[in-house]
Amino acid sequence: MKKLFSALIFSLFCLILMPVQTMAQEYLTLEQCRMMALDGNKELEQARMKMKMADYDKKTAIAYYFPSVSANAGYAYNSRNIALASSDAQNVISNMGTIAQGQLNGSVQQIMTAIMSNPAAAQEYMKSPMWQTVMGALSQTDVSQALNTIGSHITDAFNLNIQNVFVGAVTVEQPIFTGGKILATNKIAALAKDLQQAEYEGKYQDILVNVEQAYWQIVSIAAKKRMTESYVGLLETMLHDAEISVAEGVAVEGDILAIKVKHNEANMMLTKATHGLALSKMLLCKEIGLPLDTEITLADESRDDMAQPKLIKAKSLDEICAARPETRSLDIATRIYDQKVRVARSDMMPKIAATANYLLSNPSCFNGFSNKFGGMFNVGVMVSIPIFHGAEALHKTRKAQTEAKLYRSRYDDARNLINLQVEQLSHQQDEAAEKFVMTASNLRSAEENLRTAMIGFEEGVVSSNVALAAQTAWLKAQSEHIDAGIEMQMNHVNLLKAQGSLSVNE
């Protein structure tokens, strides 16, 4: 009863765990593996960020066509003011009323002394009430206060109050001619964006190739594991039949030993295939962004036949170079350096720009010198003509020209190498297709040979060595057929990449 109860508990426990194990199992097709690898790849994400950065650089270069507007403001505190006249001169000006009054009084006194010293003049003066009135008025006139006030105003004007200085300016500058530098910079920015796009596509295709390699490696190892399991089963059947034959006296002990050696070798092959399959799945999990211990099953993992891919149509060399990210990158780099030649040459050409400014200051000098805000507008044209700077711009221009020639030479070399690569892969495509057909024919022959050998061995008319040789030939033919199918798949992918046509849907 206890055993029955324990069995029920164990069965219930297995039923509870079964959904968990099923949920942990991932069933993946090749297209799903490709998409998962593209979605989770960090290098591809970084390439997308670089494309975005290049787009911002392009927008920044467009801004150079528009005028630049800037506002500036400043404040300064000065410990001393500015005096336009010396302190002695200011003292004289401030007291000019007192000085003038003294001179006036002295002049009146001299006149009166001169009149009184002349009897005739004194007699006439005494007889003339008008002169007495005039001289009396002159002697009583006081101009010191009025002139001293005027002198104080003048000295105040000579002392400029610059202890607190406020300045401000709004400047507008519109480039008119820069030697073609702005136009070349915009073209470089646009080409740089295309360059990042080509780099993105290159990483995109590399990821697809890596996923294809990992995927078909799993398919290959899984097929060879099934083949090895069949081989082990055949050897176990032969070992069982050989033991019966030895017991009946129709076979010798050496036949059993030979079969056991092959059986041990087959078990070792099966162990290697099992471990290799586990490691290959871990590699694919790494490529597609899954945890390494995830249990995955591929759609093509259990298939016995290998689908033959369609033959790829030939393309012209110009079409291939236009599609390949590597050649596009070199072509774009060549055009970038052509524009850099123009940028370097622009440093030797004059620059013309229109400017407009509004200036504001306190103290203001537009109506005398006063501690008030005052401003003005001005417009003008600015011309800058480089004359000599150690031939720096000339050397930069020649360096850019040399770099453009260098990348043009690399582009030509890349075209020749790509042409050779495509031709080589095209021939390999034809050879792989023929090899696949030939290995399939060899496999059919080996299977028939194995079938007849096993029947003969079971009936005792074929020795164990002949049966083992037939099994070895079948094992070799099966392995070569699997390798031919995987080679055909990988050659298809490599040729698509060489032609620049590799994508998720290919």
C-alpha positions as a Python dict, from the first residue, in 0.01 Angstrom:
ca = {
    (1, 'M'): (0, 0, 0),
    (2, 'K'): (283, 234, 87),
    (3, 'K'): (447, 161, -250),
    (4, 'L'): (123, 240, -432),
    (5, 'F'): (83, 566, -237),
    (6, 'S'): (445, 665, -312),
    (7, 'A'): (392, 593, -680),
    (8, 'L'): (83, 814, -685),
    (9, 'I'): (268, 1097, -514),
    (10, 'F'): (556, 1067, -761),
    (11, 'S'): (319, 1068, -1057),
    (12, 'L'): (140, 1376, -924),
    (13, 'F'): (474, 1551, -872),
    (14, 'C'): (576, 1474, -1232),
    (15, 'L'): (245, 1608, -1362),
    (16, 'I'): (300, 1934, -1169),
    (17, 'L'): (652, 1978, -1304),
    (18, 'M'): (560, 1892, -1663),
    (19, 'P'): (409, 2236, -1751),
    (20, 'V'): (714, 2407, -1602),
    (21, 'Q'): (949, 2203, -1817),
    (22, 'T'): (731, 2266, -2119),
    (23, 'M'): (734, 2640, -2055),
    (24, 'A'): (1114, 2642, -2021),
    (25, 'Q'): (1153, 2479, -2361),
    (26, 'E'): (1199, 2726, -2651),
    (27, 'Y'): (1099, 2620, -3004),
    (28, 'L'): (1275, 2845, -3254),
    (29, 'T'): (1281, 2881, -3630),
    (30, 'L'): (1570, 3030, -3824),
    (31, 'E'): (1376, 3352, -3882),
    (32, 'Q'): (1301, 3384, -3511),
    (33, 'C'): (1666, 3336, -3425),
    (34, 'R'): (1761, 3605, -3672),
    (35, 'M'): (1510, 3854, -3532),
    (36, 'M'): (1607, 3783, -3172),
    (37, 'A'): (1975, 3830, -3254),
    (38, 'L'): (1906, 4161, -3428),
    (39, 'D'): (1684, 4291, -3149),
    (40, 'G'): (1921, 4216, -2864),
    (41, 'N'): (2262, 4282, -3017),
    (42, 'K'): (2454, 4560, -2838),
    (43, 'E'): (2684, 4640, -3130),
    (44, 'L'): (2385, 4688, -3358),
    (45, 'E'): (2224, 4913, -3098),
    (46, 'Q'): (2546, 5118, -3080),
    (47, 'A'): (2550, 5143, -3460),
    (48, 'R'): (2193, 5280, -3449),
    (49, 'M'): (2305, 5538, -3192),
    (50, 'K'): (2591, 5642, -3421),
    (51, 'M'): (2341, 5687, -3704),
    (52, 'K'): (2133, 5911, -3480),
    (53, 'M'): (2441, 6112, -3384),
    (54, 'A'): (2532, 6152, -3752),
    (55, 'D'): (2180, 6282, -3819),
    (56, 'Y'): (2229, 6546, -3548),
    (57, 'D'): (2563, 6642, -3704),
    (58, 'K'): (2385, 6687, -4036),
    (59, 'K'): (2126, 6917, -3878),
    (60, 'T'): (2407, 7109, -3706),
    (61, 'A'): (2583, 7164, -4039),
    (62, 'I'): (2260, 7303, -4191),
    (63, 'A'): (2253, 7566, -3914),
    (64, 'Y'): (2570, 7724, -4057),
    (65, 'Y'): (2361, 7866, -4345),
    (66, 'F'): (2156, 8079, -4104),
    (67, 'P'): (2266, 8401, -3928),
    (68, 'S'): (2406, 8380, -3579),
    (69, 'V'): (2251, 8608, -3315),
    (70, 'S'): (2429, 8667, -2985),
    (71, 'A'): (2369, 8893, -2687),
    (72, 'N'): (2646, 9006, -2453),
    (73, 'A'): (2633, 9206, -2133),
    (74, 'G'): (2892, 9318, -1881),
    (75, 'Y'): (2945, 9513, -1561),
    (76, 'A'): (3265, 9666, -1424),
    (77, 'Y'): (3343, 9840, -1099),
    (78, 'N'): (3635, 10092, -1112),
    (79, 'S'): (3812, 10205, -798),
    (80, 'R'): (3896, 10548, -947),
    (81, 'N'): (3728, 10792, -1184),
    (82, 'I'): (3879, 10973, -1482),
    (83, 'A'): (3963, 11347, -1460),
    (84, 'L'): (4013, 11538, -1786),
    (85, 'A'): (4191, 11828, -1606),
    (86, 'S'): (4450, 11836, -1329),
    (87, 'S'): (4354, 11916, -973),
    (88, 'D'): (4531, 12258, -993),
    (89, 'A'): (4341, 12351, -1306),
    (90, 'Q'): (4014, 12236, -1152),
    (91, 'N'): (4089, 12446, -842),
    (92, 'V'): (4139, 12757, -1058),
    (93, 'I'): (3817, 12694, -1249),
    (94, 'S'): (3620, 12633, -932),
    (95, 'N'): (3741, 12967, -778),
    (96, 'M'): (3732, 13176, -1093),
    (97, 'G'): (3452, 13392, -947),
    (98, 'T'): (3662, 13486, -645),
    (99, 'I'): (3962, 13556, -868),
    (100, 'A'): (3753, 13765, -1109),
    (101, 'Q'): (3593, 13962, -820),
    (102, 'G'): (3935, 14048, -681),
    (103, 'Q'): (4059, 14166, -1018),
    (104, 'L'): (3741, 14373, -1066),
    (105, 'N'): (3776, 14540, -728),
    (106, 'G'): (4141, 14615, -799),
    (107, 'S'): (4058, 14769, -1135),
    (108, 'V'): (3790, 14995, -982),
    (109, 'Q'): (4032, 15105, -711),
    (110, 'Q'): (4300, 15184, -970),
    (111, 'I'): (4052, 15393, -1171),
    (112, 'M'): (3944, 15590, -863),
    (113, 'T'): (4309, 15646, -765),
    (114, 'A'): (4389, 15771, -1114),
    (115, 'I'): (4088, 16008, -1113),
    (116, 'M'): (4168, 16150, -771),
    (117, 'S'): (4534, 16200, -854),
    (118, 'N'): (4435, 16436, -1139),
    (119, 'P'): (4268, 16756, -1005),
    (120, 'A'): (4092, 16830, -1331),
    (121, 'A'): (3958, 16477, -1358),
    (122, 'A'): (3859, 16472, -991),
    (123, 'Q'): (3672, 16807, -1038),
    (124, 'E'): (3488, 16671, -1343),
    (125, 'Y'): (3411, 16343, -1159),
    (126, 'M'): (3269, 16531, -865),
    (127, 'K'): (3051, 16736, -1096),
    (128, 'S'): (2917, 16425, -1287),
    (129, 'P'): (2652, 16226, -1099),
    (130, 'M'): (2649, 15964, -1383),
    (131, 'W'): (3015, 15868, -1334),
    (132, 'Q'): (2966, 15861, -963),
    (133, 'T'): (2675, 15622, -1012),
    (134, 'V'): (2874, 15399, -1252),
    (135, 'M'): (3177, 15381, -1031),
    (136, 'G'): (2961, 15318, -729),
    (137, 'A'): (2783, 15036, -905),
    (138, 'L'): (3115, 14882, -1013),
    (139, 'S'): (3252, 14898, -663),
    (140, 'Q'): (2941, 14725, -528),
    (141, 'T'): (2920, 14450, -800),
    (142, 'D'): (2979, 14091, -672),
    (143, 'V'): (3042, 13825, -950),
    (144, 'S'): (3229, 13574, -736),
    (145, 'Q'): (2935, 13353, -642),
    (146, 'A'): (2792, 13323, -996),
    (147, 'L'): (3130, 13250, -1154),
    (148, 'N'): (3226, 13005, -879),
    (149, 'T'): (2901, 12815, -946),
    (150, 'I'): (2977, 12800, -1319),
    (151, 'G'): (3331, 12682, -1243),
    (152, 'S'): (3199, 12406, -1019),
    (153, 'H'): (2976, 12280, -1301),
    (154, 'I'): (3271, 12282, -1540),
    (155, 'T'): (3494, 12087, -1301),
    (156, 'D'): (3214, 11834, -1247),
    (157, 'A'): (3198, 11783, -1624),
    (158, 'F'): (3574, 11723, -1632),
    (159, 'N'): (3539, 11441, -1377),
    (160, 'L'): (3392, 11133, -1558),
    (161, 'N'): (3200, 10903, -1325),
    (162, 'I'): (3299, 10553, -1441),
    (163, 'Q'): (3292, 10381, -1107),
    (164, 'N'): (2993, 10162, -1219),
    (165, 'V'): (2998, 10074, -1589),
    (166, 'F'): (2724, 9873, -1764),
    (167, 'V'): (2761, 9758, -2127),
    (168, 'G'): (2546, 9541, -2353),
    (169, 'A'): (2542, 9440, -2719),
    (170, 'V'): (2325, 9235, -2956),
    (171, 'T'): (2516, 9111, -3261),
    (172, 'V'): (2383, 8952, -3581),
    (173, 'E'): (2629, 8794, -3825),
    (174, 'Q'): (2532, 8642, -4159),
    (175, 'P'): (2801, 8463, -4363),
    (176, 'I'): (2794, 8560, -4728),
    (177, 'F'): (3101, 8384, -4868),
    (178, 'T'): (3327, 8137, -4682),
    (179, 'G'): (3521, 7987, -4970),
    (180, 'G'): (3274, 7698, -5002),
    (181, 'K'): (3342, 7575, -4649),
    (182, 'I'): (2979, 7569, -4534),
    (183, 'L'): (2861, 7384, -4844),
    (184, 'A'): (3142, 7128, -4814),
    (185, 'T'): (3072, 7083, -4442),
    (186, 'N'): (2707, 7006, -4514),
    (187, 'K'): (2804, 6750, -4776),
    (188, 'I'): (3049, 6587, -4534),
    (189, 'A'): (2777, 6564, -4268),
    (190, 'A'): (2534, 6404, -4514),
    (191, 'L'): (2801, 6157, -4630),
    (192, 'A'): (2893, 6078, -4268),
    (193, 'K'): (2532, 5977, -4208),
    (194, 'D'): (2546, 5746, -4511),
    (195, 'L'): (2875, 5606, -4377),
    (196, 'Q'): (2713, 5517, -4045),
    (197, 'Q'): (2425, 5357, -4236),
    (198, 'A'): (2674, 5139, -4425),
    (199, 'E'): (2847, 5045, -4098),
    (200, 'Y'): (2509, 4950, -3951),
    (201, 'E'): (2430, 4728, -4250),
    (202, 'G'): (2771, 4561, -4224),
    (203, 'K'): (2714, 4471, -3858),
    (204, 'Y'): (2360, 4364, -3947),
    (205, 'Q'): (2486, 4113, -4203),
    (206, 'D'): (2766, 3989, -3975),
    (207, 'I'): (2509, 3909, -3707),
    (208, 'L'): (2294, 3717, -3956),
    (209, 'V'): (2594, 3512, -4071),
    (210, 'N'): (2692, 3431, -3711),
    (211, 'V'): (2336, 3319, -3634),
    (212, 'E'): (2327, 3106, -3949),
    (213, 'Q'): (2654, 2938, -3857),
    (214, 'A'): (2540, 2864, -3502),
    (215, 'Y'): (2197, 2746, -3623),
    (216, 'W'): (2321, 2507, -3891),
    (217, 'Q'): (2596, 2380, -3665),
    (218, 'I'): (2326, 2265, -3422),
    (219, 'V'): (2132, 2105, -3707),
    (220, 'S'): (2448, 1928, -3824),
    (221, 'I'): (2545, 1798, -3480),
    (222, 'A'): (2187, 1693, -3404),
    (223, 'A'): (2174, 1495, -3729),
    (224, 'K'): (2507, 1330, -3655),
    (225, 'K'): (2389, 1249, -3304),
    (226, 'R'): (2083, 1071, -3444),
    (227, 'M'): (2310, 896, -3692),
    (228, 'T'): (2540, 784, -3411),
    (229, 'E'): (2242, 662, -3206),
    (230, 'S'): (2135, 452, -3506),
    (231, 'Y'): (2490, 325, -3538),
    (232, 'V'): (2496, 230, -3170),
    (233, 'G'): (2165, 51, -3213),
    (234, 'L'): (2299, -146, -3509),
    (235, 'L'): (2608, -246, -3314),
    (236, 'E'): (2399, -354, -3018),
    (237, 'T'): (2189, -568, -3251),
    (238, 'M'): (2504, -717, -3403),
    (239, 'L'): (2651, -779, -3057),
    (240, 'H'): (2337, -960, -2950),
    (241, 'D'): (2336, -1174, -3269),
    (242, 'A'): (2709, -1246, -3234),
    (243, 'E'): (2665, -1366, -2877),
    (244, 'I'): (2389, -1602, -2994),
    (245, 'S'): (2610, -1728, -3278),
    (246, 'V'): (2901, -1790, -3042),
    (247, 'A'): (2671, -1975, -2807),
    (248, 'E'): (2555, -2191, -3098),
    (249, 'G'): (2913, -2248, -3211),
    (250, 'V'): (2881, -2084, -3552),
    (251, 'A'): (3098, -1782, -3459),
    (252, 'V'): (3416, -1719, -3261),
    (253, 'E'): (3484, -1494, -2961),
    (254, 'G'): (3691, -1258, -3178),
    (255, 'D'): (3377, -1147, -3359),
    (256, 'I'): (3227, -1031, -3029),
    (257, 'L'): (3545, -845, -2934),
    (258, 'A'): (3558, -664, -3270),
    (259, 'I'): (3194, -558, -3234),
    (260, 'K'): (3252, -441, -2875),
    (261, 'V'): (3543, -222, -2987),
    (262, 'K'): (3323, -57, -3249),
    (263, 'H'): (3043, -28, -2993),
    (264, 'N'): (3270, 152, -2748),
    (265, 'E'): (3390, 385, -3024),
    (266, 'A'): (3030, 458, -3120),
    (267, 'N'): (2938, 537, -2758),
    (268, 'M'): (3232, 776, -2739),
    (269, 'M'): (3113, 942, -3061),
    (270, 'L'): (2765, 971, -2913),
    (271, 'T'): (2901, 1131, -2596),
    (272, 'K'): (3100, 1385, -2798),
    (273, 'A'): (2796, 1460, -3014),
    (274, 'T'): (2578, 1511, -2704),
    (275, 'H'): (2827, 1750, -2544),
    (276, 'G'): (2889, 1927, -2874),
    (277, 'L'): (2516, 1977, -2925),
    (278, 'A'): (2480, 2129, -2578),
    (279, 'L'): (2772, 2368, -2636),
    (280, 'S'): (2639, 2465, -2980),
    (281, 'K'): (2301, 2550, -2831),
    (282, 'M'): (2471, 2761, -2566),
    (283, 'L'): (2652, 2949, -2844),
    (284, 'L'): (2325, 3012, -3028),
    (285, 'C'): (2162, 3130, -2703),
    (286, 'K'): (2447, 3379, -2665),
    (287, 'E'): (2396, 3507, -3022),
    (288, 'I'): (2019, 3554, -2984),
    (289, 'G'): (2031, 3699, -2632),
    (290, 'L'): (1888, 3410, -2428),
    (291, 'P'): (2038, 3275, -2102),
    (292, 'L'): (2298, 3010, -2179),
    (293, 'D'): (2110, 2741, -1987),
    (294, 'T'): (1787, 2789, -2187),
    (295, 'E'): (1654, 2468, -2337),
    (296, 'I'): (1595, 2533, -2707),
    (297, 'T'): (1472, 2316, -2991),
    (298, 'L'): (1522, 2427, -3350),
    (299, 'A'): (1268, 2379, -3623),
    (300, 'D'): (1524, 2202, -3847),
    (301, 'E'): (1691, 2009, -3568),
    (302, 'S'): (1494, 1686, -3613),
    (303, 'R'): (1457, 1683, -3991),
    (304, 'D'): (1632, 1402, -4177),
    (305, 'D'): (1640, 1568, -4517),
    (306, 'M'): (1825, 1891, -4588),
    (307, 'A'): (1630, 2139, -4802),
    (308, 'Q'): (1835, 2257, -5096),
    (309, 'P'): (1837, 2641, -5117),
    (310, 'K'): (1760, 2818, -5441),
    (311, 'L'): (2047, 2915, -5664),
    (312, 'I'): (2138, 3282, -5638),
    (313, 'K'): (2122, 3489, -5953),
    (314, 'A'): (2441, 3652, -6066),
    (315, 'K'): (2480, 4031, -6031),
    (316, 'S'): (2705, 4278, -6203),
    (317, 'L'): (3008, 4407, -6019),
    (318, 'D'): (2864, 4759, -6004),
    (319, 'E'): (2542, 4629, -5845),
    (320, 'I'): (2739, 4427, -5591),
    (321, 'C'): (2967, 4718, -5498),
    (322, 'A'): (2665, 4945, -5460),
    (323, 'A'): (2505, 4693, -5222),
    (324, 'R'): (2811, 4584, -5022),
    (325, 'P'): (2856, 4791, -4702),
    (326, 'E'): (3236, 4768, -4726),
    (327, 'T'): (3266, 4917, -5074),
    (328, 'R'): (2997, 5172, -4999),
    (329, 'S'): (3195, 5279, -4693),
    (330, 'L'): (3513, 5321, -4898),
    (331, 'D'): (3327, 5509, -5172),
    (332, 'I'): (3166, 5739, -4914),
    (333, 'A'): (3502, 5791, -4742),
    (334, 'T'): (3654, 5890, -5076),
    (335, 'R'): (3381, 6148, -5133),
    (336, 'I'): (3420, 6277, -4777),
    (337, 'Y'): (3789, 6342, -4833),
    (338, 'D'): (3709, 6512, -5164),
    (339, 'Q'): (3497, 6754, -4963),
    (340, 'K'): (3771, 6788, -4700),
    (341, 'V'): (3995, 6911, -4980),
    (342, 'R'): (3744, 7193, -5037),
    (343, 'V'): (3731, 7267, -4664),
    (344, 'A'): (4109, 7290, -4646),
    (345, 'R'): (4120, 7503, -4961),
    (346, 'S'): (3863, 7744, -4815),
    (347, 'D'): (4117, 7847, -4549),
    (348, 'M'): (4317, 8014, -4828),
    (349, 'M'): (4017, 8212, -4960),
    (350, 'P'): (3861, 8536, -4831),
    (351, 'K'): (3558, 8533, -4602),
    (352, 'I'): (3275, 8784, -4628),
    (353, 'A'): (3004, 8835, -4368),
    (354, 'A'): (2735, 9096, -4304),
    (355, 'T'): (2706, 9223, -3946),
    (356, 'A'): (2455, 9426, -3748),
    (357, 'N'): (2494, 9540, -3388),
    (358, 'Y'): (2304, 9729, -3122),
    (359, 'L'): (2529, 9870, -2848),
    (360, 'L'): (2408, 9990, -2508),
    (361, 'S'): (2616, 10147, -2231),
    (362, 'N'): (2595, 10333, -1902),
    (363, 'P'): (2763, 10589, -1874),
    (364, 'S'): (2653, 10715, -2212),
    (365, 'C'): (2859, 10937, -2443),
    (366, 'F'): (2594, 11018, -2700),
    (367, 'N'): (2481, 11345, -2531),
    (368, 'G'): (2787, 11454, -2347),
    (369, 'F'): (2900, 11219, -2072),
    (370, 'S'): (2614, 11117, -1845),
    (371, 'N'): (2534, 10828, -1615),
    (372, 'K'): (2237, 10714, -1822),
    (373, 'F'): (2172, 10427, -2061),
    (374, 'G'): (2227, 10510, -2427),
    (375, 'G'): (2260, 10297, -2738),
    (376, 'M'): (2300, 10291, -3115),
    (377, 'F'): (2269, 10063, -3418),
    (378, 'N'): (2537, 9985, -3674),
    (379, 'V'): (2550, 9765, -3983),
    (380, 'G'): (2844, 9669, -4195),
    (381, 'V'): (3031, 9414, -4401),
    (382, 'M'): (3335, 9229, -4270),
    (383, 'V'): (3600, 9088, -4505),
    (384, 'S'): (3883, 8863, -4387),
    (385, 'I'): (4163, 8788, -4634),
    (386, 'P'): (4431, 8538, -4527),
    (387, 'I'): (4777, 8644, -4645),
    (388, 'F'): (5039, 8421, -4486),
    (389, 'H'): (5043, 8165, -4206),
    (390, 'G'): (5338, 7941, -4281),
    (391, 'A'): (5158, 7772, -4578),
    (392, 'E'): (4947, 7579, -4325),
    (393, 'A'): (4631, 7579, -4538),
    (394, 'L'): (4830, 7466, -4845),
    (395, 'H'): (4974, 7167, -4660),
    (396, 'K'): (4630, 7075, -4522),
    (397, 'T'): (4488, 7084, -4875),
    (398, 'R'): (4760, 6858, -5011),
    (399, 'K'): (4716, 6614, -4722),
    (400, 'A'): (4340, 6594, -4789),
    (401, 'Q'): (4408, 6533, -5159),
    (402, 'T'): (4647, 6250, -5071),
    (403, 'E'): (4393, 6093, -4833),
    (404, 'A'): (4128, 6106, -5105),
    (405, 'K'): (4365, 5925, -5344),
    (406, 'L'): (4440, 5667, -5073),
    (407, 'Y'): (4074, 5578, -5021),
    (408, 'R'): (4013, 5575, -5395),
    (409, 'S'): (4294, 5320, -5430),
    (410, 'R'): (4146, 5112, -5146),
    (411, 'Y'): (3809, 5122, -5317),
    (412, 'D'): (3957, 4990, -5641),
    (413, 'D'): (4136, 4709, -5454),
    (414, 'A'): (3814, 4621, -5272),
    (415, 'R'): (3625, 4595, -5602),
    (416, 'N'): (3880, 4347, -5736),
    (417, 'L'): (3875, 4140, -5416),
    (418, 'I'): (3495, 4136, -5406),
    (419, 'N'): (3480, 4029, -5769),
    (420, 'L'): (3718, 3742, -5690),
    (421, 'Q'): (3522, 3648, -5378),
    (422, 'V'): (3187, 3641, -5556),
    (423, 'E'): (3326, 3432, -5842),
    (424, 'Q'): (3479, 3188, -5595),
    (425, 'L'): (3158, 3153, -5394),
    (426, 'S'): (2954, 3112, -5714),
    (427, 'H'): (3170, 2819, -5816),
    (428, 'Q'): (3148, 2678, -5464),
    (429, 'Q'): (2770, 2707, -5486),
    (430, 'D'): (2765, 2487, -5795),
    (431, 'E'): (3015, 2245, -5642),
    (432, 'A'): (2818, 2223, -5316),
    (433, 'A'): (2496, 2144, -5507),
    (434, 'E'): (2671, 1871, -5706),
    (435, 'K'): (2834, 1737, -5390),
    (436, 'F'): (2498, 1724, -5214),
    (437, 'V'): (2346, 1520, -5500),
    (438, 'M'): (2649, 1291, -5514),
    (439, 'T'): (2655, 1227, -5137),
    (440, 'A'): (2282, 1155, -5146),
    (441, 'S'): (2348, 892, -5413),
    (442, 'N'): (2638, 749, -5211),
    (443, 'L'): (2418, 738, -4902),
    (444, 'R'): (2150, 540, -5083),
    (445, 'S'): (2411, 292, -5200),
    (446, 'A'): (2562, 267, -4852),
    (447, 'E'): (2217, 210, -4698),
    (448, 'E'): (2142, -68, -4945),
    (449, 'N'): (2483, -222, -4886),
    (450, 'L'): (2428, -205, -4509),
    (451, 'R'): (2084, -360, -4541),
    (452, 'T'): (2210, -659, -4738),
    (453, 'A'): (2513, -697, -4511),
    (454, 'M'): (2299, -703, -4197),
    (455, 'I'): (2061, -959, -4352),
    (456, 'G'): (2360, -1176, -4447),
    (457, 'F'): (2512, -1137, -4100),
    (458, 'E'): (2186, -1236, -3934),
    (459, 'E'): (2165, -1544, -4163),
    (460, 'G'): (2529, -1628, -4097),
    (461, 'V'): (2648, -1598, -4456),
    (462, 'V'): (2834, -1267, -4399),
    (463, 'S'): (3115, -1227, -4150),
    (464, 'S'): (3119, -964, -3879),
    (465, 'N'): (3409, -783, -4048),
    (466, 'V'): (3206, -737, -4366),
    (467, 'A'): (2905, -614, -4167),
    (468, 'L'): (3121, -373, -3968),
    (469, 'A'): (3279, -245, -4289),
    (470, 'A'): (2932, -184, -4432),
    (471, 'Q'): (2834, 6, -4119),
    (472, 'T'): (3151, 215, -4137),
    (473, 'A'): (3084, 296, -4503),
    (474, 'W'): (2723, 391, -4416),
    (475, 'L'): (2843, 607, -4127),
    (476, 'K'): (3089, 787, -4355),
    (477, 'A'): (2831, 838, -4632),
    (478, 'Q'): (2574, 970, -4385),
    (479, 'S'): (2825, 1211, -4229),
    (480, 'E'): (2940, 1336, -4571),
    (481, 'H'): (2579, 1392, -4677),
    (482, 'I'): (2506, 1593, -4363),
    (483, 'D'): (2823, 1799, -4412),
    (484, 'A'): (2732, 1859, -4778),
    (485, 'G'): (2389, 1988, -4679),
    (486, 'I'): (2531, 2224, -4415),
    (487, 'E'): (2801, 2338, -4656),
    (488, 'M'): (2537, 2414, -4914),
    (489, 'Q'): (2338, 2621, -4663),
    (490, 'M'): (2640, 2819, -4542),
    (491, 'N'): (2766, 2875, -4896),
    (492, 'H'): (2423, 3015, -4981),
    (493, 'V'): (2445, 3259, -4688),
    (494, 'N'): (2803, 3361, -4764),
    (495, 'L'): (2721, 3425, -5130),
    (496, 'L'): (2422, 3640, -5031),
    (497, 'K'): (2648, 3841, -4801),
    (498, 'A'): (2915, 3871, -5070),
    (499, 'Q'): (2653, 4014, -5306),
    (500, 'G'): (2520, 4248, -5034),
    (501, 'S'): (2175, 4083, -5049),
    (502, 'L'): (2162, 3917, -4706),
    (503, 'S'): (1856, 4010, -4500),
    (504, 'V'): (1620, 3852, -4249),
    (505, 'N'): (1387, 3718, -4516),
    (506, 'E'): (1659, 3567, -4736),
}
